[in-house]
GROMACS .gro file of C-alpha atoms in nm:
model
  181
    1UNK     CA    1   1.751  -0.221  -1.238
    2UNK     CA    2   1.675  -0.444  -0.971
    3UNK     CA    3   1.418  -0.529  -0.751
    4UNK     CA    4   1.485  -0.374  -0.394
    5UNK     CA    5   1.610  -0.614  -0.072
    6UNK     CA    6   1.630  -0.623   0.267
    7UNK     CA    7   1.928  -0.406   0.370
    8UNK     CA    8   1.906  -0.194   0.039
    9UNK     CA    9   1.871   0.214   0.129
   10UNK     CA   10   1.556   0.313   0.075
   11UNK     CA   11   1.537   0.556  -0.200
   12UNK     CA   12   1.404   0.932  -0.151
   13UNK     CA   13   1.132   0.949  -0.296
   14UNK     CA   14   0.853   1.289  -0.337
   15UNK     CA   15   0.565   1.170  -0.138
   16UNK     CA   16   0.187   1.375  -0.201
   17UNK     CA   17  -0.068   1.313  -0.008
   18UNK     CA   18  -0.469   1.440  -0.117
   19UNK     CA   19  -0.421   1.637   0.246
   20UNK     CA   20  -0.055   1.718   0.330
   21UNK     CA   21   0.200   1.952   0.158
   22UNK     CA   22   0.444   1.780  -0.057
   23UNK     CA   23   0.739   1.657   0.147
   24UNK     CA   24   1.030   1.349   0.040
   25UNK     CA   25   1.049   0.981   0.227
   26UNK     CA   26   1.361   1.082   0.443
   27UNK     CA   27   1.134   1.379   0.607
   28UNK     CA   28   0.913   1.127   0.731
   29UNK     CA   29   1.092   0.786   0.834
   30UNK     CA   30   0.998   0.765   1.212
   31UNK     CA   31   1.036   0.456   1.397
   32UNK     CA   32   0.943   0.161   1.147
   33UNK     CA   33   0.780   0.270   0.836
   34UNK     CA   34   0.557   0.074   0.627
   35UNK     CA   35   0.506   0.172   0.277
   36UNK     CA   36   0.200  -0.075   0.158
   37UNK     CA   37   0.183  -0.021  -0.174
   38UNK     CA   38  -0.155  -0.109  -0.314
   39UNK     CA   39  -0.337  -0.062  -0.646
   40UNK     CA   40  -0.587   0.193  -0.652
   41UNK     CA   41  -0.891   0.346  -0.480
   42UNK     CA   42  -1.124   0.282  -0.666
   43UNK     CA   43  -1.073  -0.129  -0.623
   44UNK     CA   44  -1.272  -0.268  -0.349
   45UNK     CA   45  -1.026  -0.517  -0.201
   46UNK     CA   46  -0.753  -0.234  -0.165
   47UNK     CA   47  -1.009   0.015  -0.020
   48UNK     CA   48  -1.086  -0.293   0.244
   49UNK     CA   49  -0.730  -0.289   0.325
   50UNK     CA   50  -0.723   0.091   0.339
   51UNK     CA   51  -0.971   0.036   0.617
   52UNK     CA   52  -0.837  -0.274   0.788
   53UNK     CA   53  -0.474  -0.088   0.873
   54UNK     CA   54  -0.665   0.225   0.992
   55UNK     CA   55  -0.890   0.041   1.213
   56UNK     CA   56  -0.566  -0.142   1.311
   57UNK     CA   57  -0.359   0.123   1.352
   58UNK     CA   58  -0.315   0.183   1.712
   59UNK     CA   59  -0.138  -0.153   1.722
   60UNK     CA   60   0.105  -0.028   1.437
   61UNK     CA   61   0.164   0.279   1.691
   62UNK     CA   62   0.215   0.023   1.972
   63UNK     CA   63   0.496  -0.106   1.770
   64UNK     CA   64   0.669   0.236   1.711
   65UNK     CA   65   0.542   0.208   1.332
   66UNK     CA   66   0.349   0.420   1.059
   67UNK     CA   67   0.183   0.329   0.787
   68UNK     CA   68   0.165   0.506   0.411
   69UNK     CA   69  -0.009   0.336   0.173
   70UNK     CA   70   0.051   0.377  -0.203
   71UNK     CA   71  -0.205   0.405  -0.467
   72UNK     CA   72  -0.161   0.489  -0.834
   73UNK     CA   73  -0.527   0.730  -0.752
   74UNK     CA   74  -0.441   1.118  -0.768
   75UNK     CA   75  -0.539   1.325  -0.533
   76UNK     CA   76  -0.896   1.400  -0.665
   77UNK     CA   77  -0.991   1.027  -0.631
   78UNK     CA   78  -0.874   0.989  -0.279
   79UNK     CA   79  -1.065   1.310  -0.176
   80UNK     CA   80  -1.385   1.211  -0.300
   81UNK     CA   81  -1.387   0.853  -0.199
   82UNK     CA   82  -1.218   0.877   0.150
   83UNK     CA   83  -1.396   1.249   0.218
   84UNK     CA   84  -1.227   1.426   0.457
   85UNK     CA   85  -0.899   1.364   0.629
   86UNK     CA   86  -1.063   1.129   0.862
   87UNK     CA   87  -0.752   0.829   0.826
   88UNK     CA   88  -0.466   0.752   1.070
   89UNK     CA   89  -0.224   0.754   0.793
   90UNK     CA   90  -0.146   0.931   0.455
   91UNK     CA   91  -0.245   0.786   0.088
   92UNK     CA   92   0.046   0.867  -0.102
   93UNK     CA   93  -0.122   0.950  -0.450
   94UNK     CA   94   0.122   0.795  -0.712
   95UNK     CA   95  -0.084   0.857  -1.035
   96UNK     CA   96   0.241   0.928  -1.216
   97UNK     CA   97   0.356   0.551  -1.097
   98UNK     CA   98   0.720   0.701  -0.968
   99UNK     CA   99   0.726   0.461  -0.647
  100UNK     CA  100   0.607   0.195  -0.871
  101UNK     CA  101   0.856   0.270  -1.124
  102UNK     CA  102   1.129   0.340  -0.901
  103UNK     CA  103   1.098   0.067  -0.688
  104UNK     CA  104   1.057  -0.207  -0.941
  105UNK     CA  105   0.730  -0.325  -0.849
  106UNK     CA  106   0.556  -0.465  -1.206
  107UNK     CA  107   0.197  -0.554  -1.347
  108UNK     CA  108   0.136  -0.873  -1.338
  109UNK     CA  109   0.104  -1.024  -1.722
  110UNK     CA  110  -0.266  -1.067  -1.735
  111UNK     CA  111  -0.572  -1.085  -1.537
  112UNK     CA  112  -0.511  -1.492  -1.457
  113UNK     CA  113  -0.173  -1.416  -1.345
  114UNK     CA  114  -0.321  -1.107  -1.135
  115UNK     CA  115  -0.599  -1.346  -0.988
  116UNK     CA  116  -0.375  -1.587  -0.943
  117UNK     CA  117  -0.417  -1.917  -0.755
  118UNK     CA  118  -0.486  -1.829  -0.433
  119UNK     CA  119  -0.870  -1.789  -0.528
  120UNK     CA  120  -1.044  -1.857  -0.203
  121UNK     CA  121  -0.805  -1.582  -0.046
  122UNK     CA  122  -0.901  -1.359  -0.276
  123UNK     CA  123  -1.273  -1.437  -0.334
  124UNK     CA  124  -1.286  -1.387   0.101
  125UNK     CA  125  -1.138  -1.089   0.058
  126UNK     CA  126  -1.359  -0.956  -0.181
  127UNK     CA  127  -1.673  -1.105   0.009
  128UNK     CA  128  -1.539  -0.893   0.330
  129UNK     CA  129  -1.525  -0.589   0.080
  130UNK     CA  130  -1.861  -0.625  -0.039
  131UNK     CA  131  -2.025  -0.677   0.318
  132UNK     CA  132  -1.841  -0.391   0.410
  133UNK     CA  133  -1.982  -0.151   0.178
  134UNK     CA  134  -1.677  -0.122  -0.047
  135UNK     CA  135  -1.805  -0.180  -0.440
  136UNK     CA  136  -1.605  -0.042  -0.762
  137UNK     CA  137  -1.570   0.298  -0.845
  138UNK     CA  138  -1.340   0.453  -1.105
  139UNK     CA  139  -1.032   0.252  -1.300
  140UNK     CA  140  -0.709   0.434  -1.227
  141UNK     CA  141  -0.350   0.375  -1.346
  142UNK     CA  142  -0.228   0.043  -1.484
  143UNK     CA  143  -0.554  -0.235  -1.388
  144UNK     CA  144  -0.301  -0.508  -1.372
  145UNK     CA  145  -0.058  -0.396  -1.128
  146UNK     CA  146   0.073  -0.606  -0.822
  147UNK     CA  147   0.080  -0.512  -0.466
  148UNK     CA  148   0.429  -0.504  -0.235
  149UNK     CA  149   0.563  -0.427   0.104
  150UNK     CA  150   0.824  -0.209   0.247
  151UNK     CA  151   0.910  -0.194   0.637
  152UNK     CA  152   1.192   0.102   0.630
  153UNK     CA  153   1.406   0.177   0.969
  154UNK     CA  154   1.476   0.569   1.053
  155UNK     CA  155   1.830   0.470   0.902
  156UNK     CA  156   1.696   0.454   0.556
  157UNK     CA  157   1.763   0.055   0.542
  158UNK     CA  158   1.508  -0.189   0.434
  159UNK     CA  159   1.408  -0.454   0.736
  160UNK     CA  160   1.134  -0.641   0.509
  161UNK     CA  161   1.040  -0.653   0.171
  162UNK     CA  162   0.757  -0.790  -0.022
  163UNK     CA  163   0.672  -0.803  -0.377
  164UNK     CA  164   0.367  -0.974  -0.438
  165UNK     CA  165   0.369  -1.229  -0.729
  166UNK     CA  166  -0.044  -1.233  -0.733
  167UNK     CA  167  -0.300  -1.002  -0.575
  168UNK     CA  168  -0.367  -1.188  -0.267
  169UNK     CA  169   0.003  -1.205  -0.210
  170UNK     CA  170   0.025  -0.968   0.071
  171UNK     CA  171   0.088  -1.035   0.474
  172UNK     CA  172  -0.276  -0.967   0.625
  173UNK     CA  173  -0.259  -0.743   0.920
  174UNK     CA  174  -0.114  -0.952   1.228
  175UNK     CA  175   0.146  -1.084   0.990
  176UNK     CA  176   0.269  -0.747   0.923
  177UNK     CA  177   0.236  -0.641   1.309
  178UNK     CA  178   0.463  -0.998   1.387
  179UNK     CA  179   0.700  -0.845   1.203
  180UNK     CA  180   0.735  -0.510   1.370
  181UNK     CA  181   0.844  -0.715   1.685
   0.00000   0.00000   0.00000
């Protein structure tokens, strides 16, 4: 199979959520939807991100946009390291890697090529993580596995895609609202 692109249906996917009933993708496209598909909770830079969108997310709202992210955590994880349901947005809890799977999104081949060469991005990311509060808790699903993007319209088509070739190869959070314009 191929990787997805821009104009490519959206496939309909089961989402779970640590707080929500079960329900599939095409229940919930509204507006613009943004599936940011991350790594895990446990890894500081992603929960950083987790916390960037939500304190961002009024401005995704603004834009007639949601957010999911995607984590390979279960629902256990997410519960205990989030707490209650406090976020703006669902964590869809792919622990059985069927998003990742399905839509083609690979582990990078090592931890070099995960690290990649965009170092200093990386390394500032991590530094906001760390001020932040955000250290390392538990290893889940595959430790070498690359981010991506999504931006799905209520019509099921994809507007924007993004697979990232290296961790820190992800649109920061004004990139990603430009893009909802």
């Amino acid at each position: 199979m191929k990787q997805y692109n821009v104009g490519d249906t959206f496939p309909n996917l089961l989402i779970s959520t640590a707080y929500k009933e079960d329900r599939y993708v095409y229940d919930v496209l509204r507006g613009k939807t943004i599936f940011w598909v991350l790594r895990y909770i446990g890894c500081p830079v992603c929960r950083y991100d987790v916390a960037q969108i939500a304190a961002n997310y009024n401005e995704f709202r603004a834009h007639n946009a949601q957010v999911f992210v995607v984590m390979q955590s279960d629902k256990t994880h997410i519960r205990e390291t989030i707490g209650a349901d406090e976020l703006p947005f669902d964590i869809i809890c792919d622990n059985d890697m069927r998003f990742y799977q399905t839509l083609m999104i690979h582990p990078a081949e090592s931890m070099d090529a995960l690290a990649g060469t965009r170092k200093d991005k990386l390394q500032k990311k991590g530094a906001a993580a760390d001020e932040n509060g955000f250290t390392h808790g538990d290893y889940e699903g595959d430790e070498l596995q690359l981010p991506a993007m999504f931006i799905v319209d209520e019509n099921r088509k994809i507007s924007y895609v993004h697979y990232a070739k290296e961790l820190a190869d992800m649109p920061e959070i004004d990139e990603v609202l430009n893009l909802l314009l």
